[in-house]
CSV table of C-alpha atoms and ligand atoms in Angstrom, one decimal:
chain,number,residue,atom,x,y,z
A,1,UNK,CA,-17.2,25.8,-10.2
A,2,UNK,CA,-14.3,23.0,-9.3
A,3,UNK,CA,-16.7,21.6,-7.0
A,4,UNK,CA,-19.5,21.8,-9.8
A,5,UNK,CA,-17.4,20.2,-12.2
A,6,UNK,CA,-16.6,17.3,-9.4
A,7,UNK,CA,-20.0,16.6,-8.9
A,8,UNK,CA,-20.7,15.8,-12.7
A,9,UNK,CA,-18.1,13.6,-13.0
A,10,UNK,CA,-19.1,12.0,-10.0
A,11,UNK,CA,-22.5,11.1,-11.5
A,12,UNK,CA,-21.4,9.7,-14.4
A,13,UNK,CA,-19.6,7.1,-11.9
A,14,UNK,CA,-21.4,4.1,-10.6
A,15,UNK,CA,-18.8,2.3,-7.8
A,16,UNK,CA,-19.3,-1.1,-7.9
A,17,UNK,CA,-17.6,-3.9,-5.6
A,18,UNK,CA,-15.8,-6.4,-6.9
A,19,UNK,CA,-15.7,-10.1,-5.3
A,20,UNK,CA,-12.9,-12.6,-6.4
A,21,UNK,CA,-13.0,-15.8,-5.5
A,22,UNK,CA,-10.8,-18.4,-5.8
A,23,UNK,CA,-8.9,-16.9,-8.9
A,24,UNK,CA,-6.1,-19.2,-10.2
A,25,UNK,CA,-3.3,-18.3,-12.9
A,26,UNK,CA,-0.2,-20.5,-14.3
A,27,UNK,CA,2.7,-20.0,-15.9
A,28,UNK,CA,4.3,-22.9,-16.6
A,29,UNK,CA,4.9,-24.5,-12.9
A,30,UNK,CA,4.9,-20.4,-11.8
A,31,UNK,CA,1.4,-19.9,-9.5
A,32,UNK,CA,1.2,-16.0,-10.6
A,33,UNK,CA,-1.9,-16.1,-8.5
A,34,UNK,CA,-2.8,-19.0,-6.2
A,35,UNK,CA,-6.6,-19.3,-5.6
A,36,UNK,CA,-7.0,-16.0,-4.4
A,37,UNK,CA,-10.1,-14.6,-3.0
A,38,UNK,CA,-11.0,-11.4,-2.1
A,39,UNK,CA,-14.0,-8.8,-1.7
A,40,UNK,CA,-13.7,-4.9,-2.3
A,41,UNK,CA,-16.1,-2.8,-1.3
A,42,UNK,CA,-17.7,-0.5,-4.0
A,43,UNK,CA,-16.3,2.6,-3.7
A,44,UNK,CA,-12.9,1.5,-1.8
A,45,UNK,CA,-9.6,2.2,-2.1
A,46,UNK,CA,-7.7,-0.8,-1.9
A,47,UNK,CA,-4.2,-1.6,-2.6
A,48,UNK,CA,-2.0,-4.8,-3.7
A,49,UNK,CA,1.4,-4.5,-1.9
A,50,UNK,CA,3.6,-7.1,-2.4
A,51,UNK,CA,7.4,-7.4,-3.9
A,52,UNK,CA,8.4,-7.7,-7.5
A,53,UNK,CA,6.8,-11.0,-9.0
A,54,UNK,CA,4.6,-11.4,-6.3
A,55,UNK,CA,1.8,-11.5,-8.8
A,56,UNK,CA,0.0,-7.8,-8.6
A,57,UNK,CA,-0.1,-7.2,-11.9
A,58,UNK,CA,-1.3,-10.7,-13.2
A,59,UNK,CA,-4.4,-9.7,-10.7
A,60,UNK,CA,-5.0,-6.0,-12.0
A,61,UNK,CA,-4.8,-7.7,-15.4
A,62,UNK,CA,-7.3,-10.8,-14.5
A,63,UNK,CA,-9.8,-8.2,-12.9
A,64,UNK,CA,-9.5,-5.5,-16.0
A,65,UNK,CA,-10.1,-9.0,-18.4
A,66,UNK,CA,-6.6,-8.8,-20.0
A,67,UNK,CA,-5.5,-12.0,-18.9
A,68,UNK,CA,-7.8,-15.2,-18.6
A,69,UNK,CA,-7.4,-17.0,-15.1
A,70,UNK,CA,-7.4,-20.6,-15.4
A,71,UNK,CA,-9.7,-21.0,-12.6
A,72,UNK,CA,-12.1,-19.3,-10.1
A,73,UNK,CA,-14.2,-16.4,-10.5
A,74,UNK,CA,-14.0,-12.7,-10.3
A,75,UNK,CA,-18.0,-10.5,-9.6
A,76,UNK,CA,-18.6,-7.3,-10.4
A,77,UNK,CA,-22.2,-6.3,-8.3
A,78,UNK,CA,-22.6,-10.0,-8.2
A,79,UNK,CA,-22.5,-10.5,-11.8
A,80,UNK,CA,-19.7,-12.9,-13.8
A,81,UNK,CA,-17.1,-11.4,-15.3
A,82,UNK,CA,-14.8,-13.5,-16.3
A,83,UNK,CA,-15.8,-14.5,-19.8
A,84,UNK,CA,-17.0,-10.2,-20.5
A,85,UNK,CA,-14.1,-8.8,-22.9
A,86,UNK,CA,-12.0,-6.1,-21.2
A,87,UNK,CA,-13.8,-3.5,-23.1
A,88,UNK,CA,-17.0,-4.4,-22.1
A,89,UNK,CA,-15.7,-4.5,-18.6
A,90,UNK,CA,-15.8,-0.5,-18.2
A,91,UNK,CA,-12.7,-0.4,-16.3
A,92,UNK,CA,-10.3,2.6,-16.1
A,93,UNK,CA,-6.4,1.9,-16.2
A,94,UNK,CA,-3.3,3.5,-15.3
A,95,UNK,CA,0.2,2.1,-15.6
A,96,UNK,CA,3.6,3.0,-14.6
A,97,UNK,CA,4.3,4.6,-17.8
A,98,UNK,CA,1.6,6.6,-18.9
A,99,UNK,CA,0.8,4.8,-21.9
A,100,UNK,CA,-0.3,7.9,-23.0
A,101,UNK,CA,-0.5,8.7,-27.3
A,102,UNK,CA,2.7,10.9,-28.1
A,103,UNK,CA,1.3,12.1,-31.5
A,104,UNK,CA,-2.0,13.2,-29.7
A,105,UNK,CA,-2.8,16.2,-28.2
A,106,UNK,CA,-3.6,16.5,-24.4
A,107,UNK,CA,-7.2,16.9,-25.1
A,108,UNK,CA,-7.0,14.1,-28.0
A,109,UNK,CA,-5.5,11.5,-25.2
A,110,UNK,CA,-8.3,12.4,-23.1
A,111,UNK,CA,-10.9,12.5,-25.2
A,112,UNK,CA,-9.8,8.5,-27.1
A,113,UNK,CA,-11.7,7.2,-24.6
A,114,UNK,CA,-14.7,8.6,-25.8
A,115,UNK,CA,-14.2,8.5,-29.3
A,116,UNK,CA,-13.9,4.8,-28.9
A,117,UNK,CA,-17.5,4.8,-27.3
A,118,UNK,CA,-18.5,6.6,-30.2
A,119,UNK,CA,-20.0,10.1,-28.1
A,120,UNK,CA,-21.1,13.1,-30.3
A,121,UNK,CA,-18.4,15.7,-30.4
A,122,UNK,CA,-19.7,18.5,-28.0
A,123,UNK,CA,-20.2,16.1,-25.1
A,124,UNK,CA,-16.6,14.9,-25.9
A,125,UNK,CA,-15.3,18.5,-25.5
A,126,UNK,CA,-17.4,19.0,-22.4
A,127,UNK,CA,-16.8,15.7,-20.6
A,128,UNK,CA,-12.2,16.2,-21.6
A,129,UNK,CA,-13.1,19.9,-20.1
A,130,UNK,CA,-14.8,19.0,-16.9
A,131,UNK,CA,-11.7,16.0,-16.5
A,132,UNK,CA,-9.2,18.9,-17.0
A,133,UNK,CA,-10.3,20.7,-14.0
A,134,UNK,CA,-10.7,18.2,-12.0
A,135,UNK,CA,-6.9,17.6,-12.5
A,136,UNK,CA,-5.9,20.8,-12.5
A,137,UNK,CA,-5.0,20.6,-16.4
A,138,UNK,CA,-7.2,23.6,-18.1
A,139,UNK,CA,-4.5,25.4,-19.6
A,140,UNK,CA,-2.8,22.6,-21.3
A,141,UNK,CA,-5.7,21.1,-23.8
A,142,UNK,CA,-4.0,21.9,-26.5
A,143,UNK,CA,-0.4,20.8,-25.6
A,144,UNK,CA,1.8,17.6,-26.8
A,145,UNK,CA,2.6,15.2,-24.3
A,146,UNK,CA,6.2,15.4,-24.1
A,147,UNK,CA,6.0,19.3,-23.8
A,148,UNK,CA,4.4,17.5,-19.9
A,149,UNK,CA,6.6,16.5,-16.9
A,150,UNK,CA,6.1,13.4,-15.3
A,151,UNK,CA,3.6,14.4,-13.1
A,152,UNK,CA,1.4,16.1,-15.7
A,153,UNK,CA,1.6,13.0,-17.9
A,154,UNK,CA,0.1,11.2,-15.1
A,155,UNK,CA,-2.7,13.3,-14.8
A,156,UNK,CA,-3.6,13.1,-18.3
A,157,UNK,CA,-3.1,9.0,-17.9
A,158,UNK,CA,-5.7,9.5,-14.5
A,159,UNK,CA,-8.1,12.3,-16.7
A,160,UNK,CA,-8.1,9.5,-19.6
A,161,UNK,CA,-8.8,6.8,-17.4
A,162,UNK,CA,-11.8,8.4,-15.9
A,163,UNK,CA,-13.3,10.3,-18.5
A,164,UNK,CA,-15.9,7.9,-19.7
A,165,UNK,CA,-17.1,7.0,-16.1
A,166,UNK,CA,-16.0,3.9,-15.2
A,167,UNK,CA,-17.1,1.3,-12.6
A,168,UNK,CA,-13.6,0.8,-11.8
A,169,UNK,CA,-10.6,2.5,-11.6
A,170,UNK,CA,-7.5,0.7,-11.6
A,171,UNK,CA,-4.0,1.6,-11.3
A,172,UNK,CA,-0.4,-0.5,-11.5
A,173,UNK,CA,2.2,1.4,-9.8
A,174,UNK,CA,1.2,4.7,-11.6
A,175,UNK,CA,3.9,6.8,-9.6
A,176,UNK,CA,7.1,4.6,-9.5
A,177,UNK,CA,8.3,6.6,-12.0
A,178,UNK,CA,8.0,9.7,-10.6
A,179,UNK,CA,10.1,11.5,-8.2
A,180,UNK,CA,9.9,10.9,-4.3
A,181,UNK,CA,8.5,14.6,-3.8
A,182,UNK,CA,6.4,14.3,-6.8
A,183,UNK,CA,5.4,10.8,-6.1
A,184,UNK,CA,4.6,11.9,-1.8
A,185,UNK,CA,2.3,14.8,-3.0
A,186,UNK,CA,0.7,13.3,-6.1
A,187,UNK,CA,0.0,10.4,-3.4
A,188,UNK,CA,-2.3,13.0,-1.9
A,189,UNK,CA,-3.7,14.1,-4.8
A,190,UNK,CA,-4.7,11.0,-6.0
A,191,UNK,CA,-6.4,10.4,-2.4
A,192,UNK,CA,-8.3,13.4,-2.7
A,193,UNK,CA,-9.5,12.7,-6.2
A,194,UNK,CA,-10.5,9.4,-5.0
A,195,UNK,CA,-12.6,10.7,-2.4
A,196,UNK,CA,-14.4,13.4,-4.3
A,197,UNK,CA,-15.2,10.8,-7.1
A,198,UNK,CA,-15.5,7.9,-5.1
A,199,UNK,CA,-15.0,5.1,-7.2
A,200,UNK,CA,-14.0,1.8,-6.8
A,201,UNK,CA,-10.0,1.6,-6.8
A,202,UNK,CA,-7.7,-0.7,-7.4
A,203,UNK,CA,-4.1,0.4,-6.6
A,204,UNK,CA,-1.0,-1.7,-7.1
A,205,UNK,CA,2.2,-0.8,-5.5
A,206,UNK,CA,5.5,-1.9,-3.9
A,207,UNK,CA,6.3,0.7,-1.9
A,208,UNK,CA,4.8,0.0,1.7
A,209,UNK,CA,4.5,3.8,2.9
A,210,UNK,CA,2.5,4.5,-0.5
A,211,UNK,CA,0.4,1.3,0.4
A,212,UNK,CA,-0.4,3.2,4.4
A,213,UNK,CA,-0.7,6.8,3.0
A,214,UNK,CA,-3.3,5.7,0.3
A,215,UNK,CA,-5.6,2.9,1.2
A,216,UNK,CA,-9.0,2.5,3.1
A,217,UNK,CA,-7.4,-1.5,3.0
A,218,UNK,CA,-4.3,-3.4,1.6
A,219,UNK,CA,-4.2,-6.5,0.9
A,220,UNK,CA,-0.5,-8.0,1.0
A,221,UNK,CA,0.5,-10.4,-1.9
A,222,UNK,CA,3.1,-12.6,-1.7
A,223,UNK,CA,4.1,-15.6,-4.2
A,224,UNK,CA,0.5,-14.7,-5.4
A,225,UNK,CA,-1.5,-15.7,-2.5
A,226,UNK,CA,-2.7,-12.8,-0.3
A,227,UNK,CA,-0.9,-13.1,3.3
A,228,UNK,CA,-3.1,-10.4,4.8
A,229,UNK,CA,-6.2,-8.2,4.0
A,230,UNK,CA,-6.8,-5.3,6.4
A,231,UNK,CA,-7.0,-1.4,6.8
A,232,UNK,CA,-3.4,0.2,7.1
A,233,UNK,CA,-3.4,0.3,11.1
A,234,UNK,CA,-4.5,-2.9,11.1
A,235,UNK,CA,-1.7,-4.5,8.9
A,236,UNK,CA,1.1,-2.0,10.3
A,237,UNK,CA,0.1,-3.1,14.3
A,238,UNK,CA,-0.9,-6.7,14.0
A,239,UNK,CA,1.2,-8.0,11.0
A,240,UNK,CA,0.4,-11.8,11.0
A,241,UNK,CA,3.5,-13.6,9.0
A,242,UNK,CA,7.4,-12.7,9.8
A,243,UNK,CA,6.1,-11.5,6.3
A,244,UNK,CA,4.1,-8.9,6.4
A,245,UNK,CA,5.7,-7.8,10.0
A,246,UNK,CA,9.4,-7.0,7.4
A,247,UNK,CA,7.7,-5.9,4.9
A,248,UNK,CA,6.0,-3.1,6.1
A,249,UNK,CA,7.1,-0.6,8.4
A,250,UNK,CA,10.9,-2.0,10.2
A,251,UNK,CA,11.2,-4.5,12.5
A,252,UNK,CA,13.7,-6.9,14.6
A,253,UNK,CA,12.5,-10.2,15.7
A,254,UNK,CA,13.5,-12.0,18.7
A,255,UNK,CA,12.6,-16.0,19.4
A,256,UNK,CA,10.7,-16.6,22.2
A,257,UNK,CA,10.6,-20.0,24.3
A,258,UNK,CA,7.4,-20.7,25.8
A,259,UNK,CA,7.3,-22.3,29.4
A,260,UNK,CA,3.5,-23.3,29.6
A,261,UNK,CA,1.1,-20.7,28.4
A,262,UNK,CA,3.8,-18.0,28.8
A,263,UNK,CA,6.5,-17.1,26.2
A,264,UNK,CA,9.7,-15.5,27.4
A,265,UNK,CA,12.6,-13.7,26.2
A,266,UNK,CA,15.3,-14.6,28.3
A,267,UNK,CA,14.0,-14.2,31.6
A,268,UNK,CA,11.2,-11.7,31.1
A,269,UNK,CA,8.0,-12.7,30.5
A,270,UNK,CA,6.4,-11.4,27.3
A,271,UNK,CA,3.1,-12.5,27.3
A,272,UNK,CA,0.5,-14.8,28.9
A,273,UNK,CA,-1.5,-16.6,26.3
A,274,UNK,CA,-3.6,-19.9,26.8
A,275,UNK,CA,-4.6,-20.1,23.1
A,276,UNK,CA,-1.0,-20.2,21.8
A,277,UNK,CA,-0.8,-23.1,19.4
A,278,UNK,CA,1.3,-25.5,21.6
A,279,UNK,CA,3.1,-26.8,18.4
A,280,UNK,CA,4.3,-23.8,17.0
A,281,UNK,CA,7.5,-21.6,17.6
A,282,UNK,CA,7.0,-18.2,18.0
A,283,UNK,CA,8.6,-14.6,17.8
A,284,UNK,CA,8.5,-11.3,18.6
A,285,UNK,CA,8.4,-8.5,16.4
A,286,UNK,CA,9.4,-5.0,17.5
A,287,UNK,CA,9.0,-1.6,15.7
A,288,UNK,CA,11.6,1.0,16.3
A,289,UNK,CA,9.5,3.6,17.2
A,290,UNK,CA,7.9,1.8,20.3
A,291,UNK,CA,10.9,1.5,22.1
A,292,UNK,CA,12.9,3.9,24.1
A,293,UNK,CA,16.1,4.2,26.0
A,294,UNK,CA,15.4,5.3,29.5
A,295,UNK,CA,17.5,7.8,31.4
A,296,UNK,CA,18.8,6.8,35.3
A,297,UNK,CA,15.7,7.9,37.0
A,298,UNK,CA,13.8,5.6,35.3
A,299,UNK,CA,12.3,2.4,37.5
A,300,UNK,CA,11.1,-0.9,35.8
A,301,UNK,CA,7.3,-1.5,35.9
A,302,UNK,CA,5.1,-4.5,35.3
A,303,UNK,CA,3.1,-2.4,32.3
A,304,UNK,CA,6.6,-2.1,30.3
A,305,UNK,CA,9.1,-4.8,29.0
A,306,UNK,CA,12.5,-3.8,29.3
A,307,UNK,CA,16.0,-4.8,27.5
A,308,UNK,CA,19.6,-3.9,28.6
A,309,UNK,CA,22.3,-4.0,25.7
A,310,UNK,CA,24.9,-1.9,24.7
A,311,UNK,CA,24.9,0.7,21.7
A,312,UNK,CA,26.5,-0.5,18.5
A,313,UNK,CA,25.7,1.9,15.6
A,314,UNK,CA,24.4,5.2,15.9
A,315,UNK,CA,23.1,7.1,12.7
A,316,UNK,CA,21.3,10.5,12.7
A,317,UNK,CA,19.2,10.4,9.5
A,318,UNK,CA,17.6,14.4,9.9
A,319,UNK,CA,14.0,14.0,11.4
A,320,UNK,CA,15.0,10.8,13.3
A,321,UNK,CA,17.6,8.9,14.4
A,322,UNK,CA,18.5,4.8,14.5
A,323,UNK,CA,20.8,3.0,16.7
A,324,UNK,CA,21.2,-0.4,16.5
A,325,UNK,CA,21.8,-2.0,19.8
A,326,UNK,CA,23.2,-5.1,20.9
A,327,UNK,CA,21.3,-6.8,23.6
A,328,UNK,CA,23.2,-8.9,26.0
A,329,UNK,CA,21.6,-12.4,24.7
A,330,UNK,CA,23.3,-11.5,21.6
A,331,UNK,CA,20.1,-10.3,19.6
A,332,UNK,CA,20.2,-6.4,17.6
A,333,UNK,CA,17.2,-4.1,18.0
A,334,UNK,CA,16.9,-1.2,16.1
A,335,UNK,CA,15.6,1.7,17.7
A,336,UNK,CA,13.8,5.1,16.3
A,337,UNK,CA,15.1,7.7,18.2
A,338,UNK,CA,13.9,11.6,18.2
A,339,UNK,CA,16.2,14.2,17.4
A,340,UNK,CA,14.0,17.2,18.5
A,341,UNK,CA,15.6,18.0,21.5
A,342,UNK,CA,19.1,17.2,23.1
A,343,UNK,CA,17.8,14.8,25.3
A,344,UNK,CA,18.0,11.4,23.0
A,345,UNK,CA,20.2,11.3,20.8
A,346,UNK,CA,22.7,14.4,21.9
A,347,UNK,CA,23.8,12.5,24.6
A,348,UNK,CA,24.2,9.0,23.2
A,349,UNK,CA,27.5,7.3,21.8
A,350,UNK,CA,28.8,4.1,20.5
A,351,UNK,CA,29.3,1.7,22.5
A,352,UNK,CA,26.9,3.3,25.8
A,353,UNK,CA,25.5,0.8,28.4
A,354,UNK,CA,21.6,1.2,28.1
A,355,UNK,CA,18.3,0.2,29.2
A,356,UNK,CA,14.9,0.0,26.9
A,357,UNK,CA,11.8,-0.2,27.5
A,358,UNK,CA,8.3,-0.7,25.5
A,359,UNK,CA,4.7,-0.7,26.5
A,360,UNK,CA,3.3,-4.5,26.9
A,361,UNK,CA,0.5,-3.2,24.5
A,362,UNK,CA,2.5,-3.2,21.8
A,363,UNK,CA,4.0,-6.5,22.2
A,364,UNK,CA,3.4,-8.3,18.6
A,365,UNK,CA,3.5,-12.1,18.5
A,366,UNK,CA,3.6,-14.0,15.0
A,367,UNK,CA,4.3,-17.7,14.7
A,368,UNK,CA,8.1,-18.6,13.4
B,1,ADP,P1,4.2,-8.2,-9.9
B,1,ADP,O1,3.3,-7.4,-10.7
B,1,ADP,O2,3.8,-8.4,-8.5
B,1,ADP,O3,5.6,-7.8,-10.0
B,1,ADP,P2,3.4,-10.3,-11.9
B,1,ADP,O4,2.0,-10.4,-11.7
B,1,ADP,O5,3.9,-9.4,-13.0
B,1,ADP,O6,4.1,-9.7,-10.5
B,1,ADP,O7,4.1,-11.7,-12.0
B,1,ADP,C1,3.8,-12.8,-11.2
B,1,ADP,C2,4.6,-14.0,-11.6
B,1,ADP,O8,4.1,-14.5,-12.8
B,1,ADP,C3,6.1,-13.7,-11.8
B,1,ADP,O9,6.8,-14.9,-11.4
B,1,ADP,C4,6.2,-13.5,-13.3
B,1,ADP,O10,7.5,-13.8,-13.7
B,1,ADP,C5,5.2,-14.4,-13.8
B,1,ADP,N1,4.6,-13.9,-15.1
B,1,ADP,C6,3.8,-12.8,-15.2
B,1,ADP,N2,3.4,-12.7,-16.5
B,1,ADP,C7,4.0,-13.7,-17.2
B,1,ADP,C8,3.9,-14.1,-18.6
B,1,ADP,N3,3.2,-13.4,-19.5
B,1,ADP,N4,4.6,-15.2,-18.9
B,1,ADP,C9,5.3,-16.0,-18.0
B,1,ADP,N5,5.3,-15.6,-16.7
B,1,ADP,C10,4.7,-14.5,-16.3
B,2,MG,MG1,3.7,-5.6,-11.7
């Protein structure tokens, strides 16, 4: 029957894509968005990630028709939008705070939407009912909103915002204020949801794990121009900016000199490049988790780089540890170490002699 119910909501949705192009937005001497362009597929999941200011919401809000750009263009299915009134936009929205009706029933919150639109009373109930189930809400029709917890406000802010079947569903950071267990499995939730009804989503957040655990893409915003558009994998592994590489996932960066078409650290060789722009500087950026100390047997091989430095801070965090290691040029690395078996970090102190290694296949290069 849950699966019945899915598939009539899921009719009533037509996912369209959304192409922006060019989209400017001022405040005062402030670019909030700086000709931005950008394609989403219908019936993607795609998230802004970007810090605080970074201009997120101001793009939500430009693509749901609350604010007016003051250039540039933003399609839905090839057709203008940007002179369409929000309501005539058919947009879903959630927000951080629920923005739900206090006075109103759960079924009244749900059911607004379709009031507004002016449907007969019986589909109402029948279209709230189907949105209940599919977020696991039957039993609480009839209940006030703060008699909810967090997370069942939020799927009354979700049910409301998908109720009438709209094009679009966007969302601005709709589980910051939620706890971190909360927040990780309504993550999934809202995953699965999107899948089943596969519409075309809009996600803002500015938490990077949220951005990898949700998105079919991300598109990273900073000082509102978009650094870097691609799928999770594709953002975490080849980061493009010193940017993006810190602001998702953890890294250290090392300088690099380049002697020719090779780039070195110190005296090893990092990589062999003859498109390197010649008039750049570049860097290295290293995730914790793709190096590893290497016990005495270990011999040095032309497929792995390798590092010798001295442990400085050690800290076992539960499921992992880090230690923060002082190389003998004077750089820090921070490495992710297991702590599954005794073999890491059991036998590792402050102020060890070691020597790490990581495969040449991870080696990331970004200009500096
Ligand atoms: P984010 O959602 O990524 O935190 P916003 O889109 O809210 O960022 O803001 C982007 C920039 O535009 C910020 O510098 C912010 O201060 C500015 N800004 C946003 N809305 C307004 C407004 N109504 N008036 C003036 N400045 C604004
Ligand atoms: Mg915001």
């Amino acid at each position: 029957r849950q699966q019945n119910t899915i598939n009539k909501m899921k009719q009533n949705i037509t996912s369209l894509e959304i192409s922006i192009k060019d989209l400017t937005k001022r405040y005062g001497k402030i670019y909030a968005l700086d000709t931005v362009s950008l394609d989403i597929k219908a019936g993607e999941f795609l998230t802004l990630l970007g810090p605080s200011g970074s201009g997120k919401t101001t793009l939500l809000m430009a693509i749901a028709g609350f604010n007016r750009p003051d250039s540039g263009s933003i399609k839905f299915a090839n057709q203008e939008m940007i002179l369409t009134p929000p309501h005539k936009r058919e947009v879903g929205m959630v927000f951080q705070n629920y923005a739900l009706f206090p006075h109103m029933s759960v079924f009244e919150n749900i059911g607004f939407p379709l009031k507004l639109r002016k449907a007969p009373n019986d589909q109402i109930k029948e279209k709230v009912h189907d949105a209940l189930k599919t977020v696991q809400l039957s039993d609480y029709a009839d209940r006030k909103i703060d008699q909810l917890s967090g997370g069942q406000r939020q799927r009354v802010a979700l049910a409301r915002a998908f109720v009438f079947g709209p094009r679009i569903l966007l969302m601005d950071e709709p589980l910051s204020a939620l706890d971190k267990k909360l927040r990780e499995q309504m993550q999934i939730e809202l995953k699965q949801l999107h899948r089943k009804l596969g519409v075309t989503t809009v996600y803002v957040t500015h938490d990077q794990r949220e951005a990898l655990t949700m998105s079919d893409r991300i598109a990273v915003i900073n000082e509102g121009k978009i650094e870097q558009l691609g799928t999770p994998k594709e953002i975490y592994n080849s980061p493009n900016s010193s940017f993006v590489a810190d602001f998702i996932g953890e890294s250290s960066f090392l300088q690099l000199n380049r002697k020719g078409n090779d780039l070195y650290f110190s005296s090893e060789k990092i990589i062999t490049n003859k498109k390197l722009n010649k008039n750049k500087e570049w860097a290295m950026v290293i995730r914790p988790e793709r190096l590893s100390i290497v016990n005495k047997s270990y011999r040095k091989n032309s497929s792995n780089i390798h590092f010798s430095g001295e442990i400085s801070e050690l800290v076992f965090q539960g499921e992992t540890a880090l230690a923060l290691v002082k190389l003998m040029e004077g750089n820090f690395l921070s490495v992710r170490l297991s702590t599954k078996s005794s073999d890491d970090f059991d036998n590792l102190k402050t102020g060890n002699k070691i020597q790490l290694c990581m495969n040449r296949k991870d080696v990331i290069i970004i200009p500096h």
